[in-house]
XYZ file of C-alpha atoms in Angstrom:
195
model
C -79.764 82.935 30.207
C -77.398 84.432 32.718
C -75.977 82.267 35.491
C -77.469 84.529 38.161
C -80.934 83.346 37.080
C -82.031 86.711 35.729
C -84.479 86.409 32.857
C -82.383 88.256 30.286
C -79.933 87.085 27.640
C -76.243 86.979 28.356
C -74.721 89.989 26.505
C -71.685 87.903 25.508
C -73.909 85.870 23.178
C -74.377 88.915 20.943
C -70.721 88.585 19.936
C -70.864 84.826 19.274
C -70.545 83.655 15.707
C -71.166 80.252 14.266
C -68.422 78.787 12.099
C -70.264 75.682 11.020
C -73.138 73.409 11.838
C -73.097 69.678 11.407
C -74.205 66.425 12.918
C -73.512 62.748 12.584
C -76.500 60.794 11.378
C -75.411 57.587 9.663
C -72.019 59.229 9.177
C -73.299 62.309 7.373
C -70.228 64.500 7.300
C -70.563 68.278 7.479
C -68.949 70.531 4.928
C -67.426 72.654 7.703
C -67.398 75.886 5.719
C -64.609 78.021 7.137
C -66.577 81.233 7.042
C -68.466 83.069 9.719
C -72.239 83.212 9.852
C -73.926 85.398 12.456
C -75.843 83.209 14.903
C -79.089 85.122 14.427
C -78.893 84.752 10.630
C -81.618 82.115 10.816
C -83.995 83.489 13.500
C -87.108 82.372 11.620
C -85.897 78.786 11.833
C -85.939 79.009 15.613
C -89.573 80.148 15.670
C -91.019 77.650 13.177
C -94.062 75.677 14.307
C -96.194 75.887 17.388
C -95.850 72.316 18.667
C -92.381 71.710 20.079
C -91.056 68.143 19.860
C -87.529 68.620 21.203
C -85.640 65.751 19.562
C -87.389 65.831 16.182
C -87.577 69.619 15.966
C -83.956 70.179 16.984
C -82.700 67.652 14.432
C -84.866 69.174 11.690
C -83.686 72.664 12.667
C -80.022 71.621 12.679
C -80.404 70.004 9.267
C -82.087 73.070 7.720
C -79.580 75.540 9.153
C -76.657 73.302 8.176
C -78.002 72.875 4.640
C -78.398 76.660 4.319
C -74.795 77.214 5.397
C -73.490 74.437 3.164
C -75.409 75.870 0.204
C -74.026 79.350 0.909
C -70.546 77.831 0.969
C -71.089 75.834 -2.222
C -72.085 78.975 -4.111
C -68.708 80.538 -3.389
C -65.924 80.802 -5.937
C -64.331 77.551 -4.765
C -67.268 75.547 -6.190
C -66.345 76.678 -9.710
C -62.599 76.350 -9.286
C -60.307 73.810 -10.878
C -59.359 72.659 -7.373
C -62.798 71.153 -6.795
C -62.378 68.884 -9.820
C -59.080 67.601 -8.404
C -60.575 66.375 -5.114
C -61.632 62.833 -6.226
C -58.195 62.002 -7.659
C -56.438 63.528 -4.640
C -58.561 61.455 -2.233
C -57.837 58.280 -4.218
C -54.120 59.017 -3.878
C -54.536 59.569 -0.121
C -56.137 56.118 0.093
C -53.465 54.421 -2.044
C -50.545 53.557 0.234
C -48.224 53.210 -2.780
C -49.042 56.710 -4.097
C -47.398 59.946 -3.044
C -50.177 62.540 -2.973
C -49.294 66.221 -3.124
C -51.368 69.288 -2.391
C -52.107 71.315 -5.527
C -49.942 74.453 -5.702
C -52.920 76.765 -5.140
C -53.939 74.805 -2.024
C -50.399 75.189 -0.693
C -50.088 78.907 -1.370
C -53.586 80.254 -0.688
C -55.117 79.679 2.740
C -58.731 80.042 1.613
C -58.175 77.606 -1.255
C -56.429 75.230 1.150
C -59.381 75.331 3.552
C -61.875 74.653 0.772
C -59.792 71.847 -0.702
C -59.362 70.133 2.670
C -63.060 70.502 3.530
C -64.073 68.927 0.203
C -61.520 66.129 0.623
C -62.833 65.307 4.098
C -66.389 65.335 2.823
C -65.481 62.942 0.012
C -63.867 60.557 2.499
C -67.031 60.698 4.599
C -69.262 59.994 1.622
C -67.117 57.025 0.625
C -67.289 55.630 4.153
C -71.059 56.122 4.291
C -71.382 54.245 0.985
C -69.288 51.424 2.524
C -66.628 51.883 -0.164
C -63.974 52.290 2.550
C -63.750 51.576 6.264
C -63.022 53.685 9.328
C -59.345 52.662 9.413
C -58.848 53.747 5.793
C -60.464 57.118 6.534
C -58.216 57.600 9.569
C -55.075 56.745 7.570
C -56.084 59.083 4.729
C -56.725 61.896 7.211
C -53.349 61.273 8.829
C -51.627 61.504 5.427
C -53.558 64.704 4.682
C -52.513 66.182 8.028
C -48.881 65.356 7.218
C -49.177 67.163 3.865
C -50.654 70.217 5.580
C -47.891 70.277 8.181
C -45.258 70.160 5.423
C -47.051 72.939 3.508
C -46.388 75.223 6.478
C -47.881 78.563 7.296
C -48.546 81.482 4.954
C -45.528 83.740 4.398
C -47.486 86.706 5.750
C -48.902 85.723 9.158
C -52.444 86.904 9.716
C -53.205 89.192 12.658
C -55.080 87.547 15.548
C -58.797 87.420 14.678
C -60.328 85.996 17.838
C -60.947 82.742 19.626
C -62.875 79.635 18.691
C -64.097 76.775 20.861
C -64.423 73.428 19.097
C -67.017 71.204 20.749
C -67.428 67.568 19.803
C -70.739 65.818 20.514
C -70.717 63.012 23.099
C -69.490 59.764 21.591
C -67.879 61.427 18.555
C -64.607 59.785 17.535
C -63.621 61.921 14.539
C -60.434 63.211 16.206
C -58.086 63.387 13.218
C -60.599 65.341 11.120
C -61.154 67.710 14.043
C -57.401 68.282 14.373
C -57.186 69.057 10.641
C -59.987 71.603 10.892
C -58.550 73.181 14.049
C -55.172 73.597 12.316
C -56.845 75.414 9.421
C -58.617 77.740 11.847
C -55.305 78.490 13.572
C -53.701 79.264 10.209
C -56.546 81.721 9.625
C -55.540 83.616 12.777
C -58.027 82.119 15.239
C -57.045 80.739 18.616
C -58.656 77.299 19.061
C -59.543 75.647 22.322
């Protein structure tokens, strides 16, 4: 709706794109696929059902749309790559204070591979925390070490042209700041201005 109260959609929304959908429900971590999906890609989801139960329906809708996006992402080439198989060992090294983890060469040199590798590493940390295998402090330290590795990896040799702007919104009460910083840095590397 427009601010002036007129009963017509705001034309700026036609240009909006959704980068990822996720929620925190017992620490379910989103995959944060770094790809664009047009907002109206799932219009049927918005019209499902005749009885509207706001809280239940919105959560169910968010879960279905998120799962669709995550599945689309999982079917990409990264899912079959050798990098995906390296994630568990890499995460273990992030968690081991005596180890010196290193980004795989492909994740250092290729931005798309780097984004996929980081997203999978963050998801693995989230799954381990949800399973009570590690605590919040361990996740935060691992994310800090990962951020340090990314900072040392630097930017691509050929800077990407500006591709637009992105607004990152955290839900009320969310405390996942380090993970958000990691994801924002990857978006900036991809040529997007983050706010």
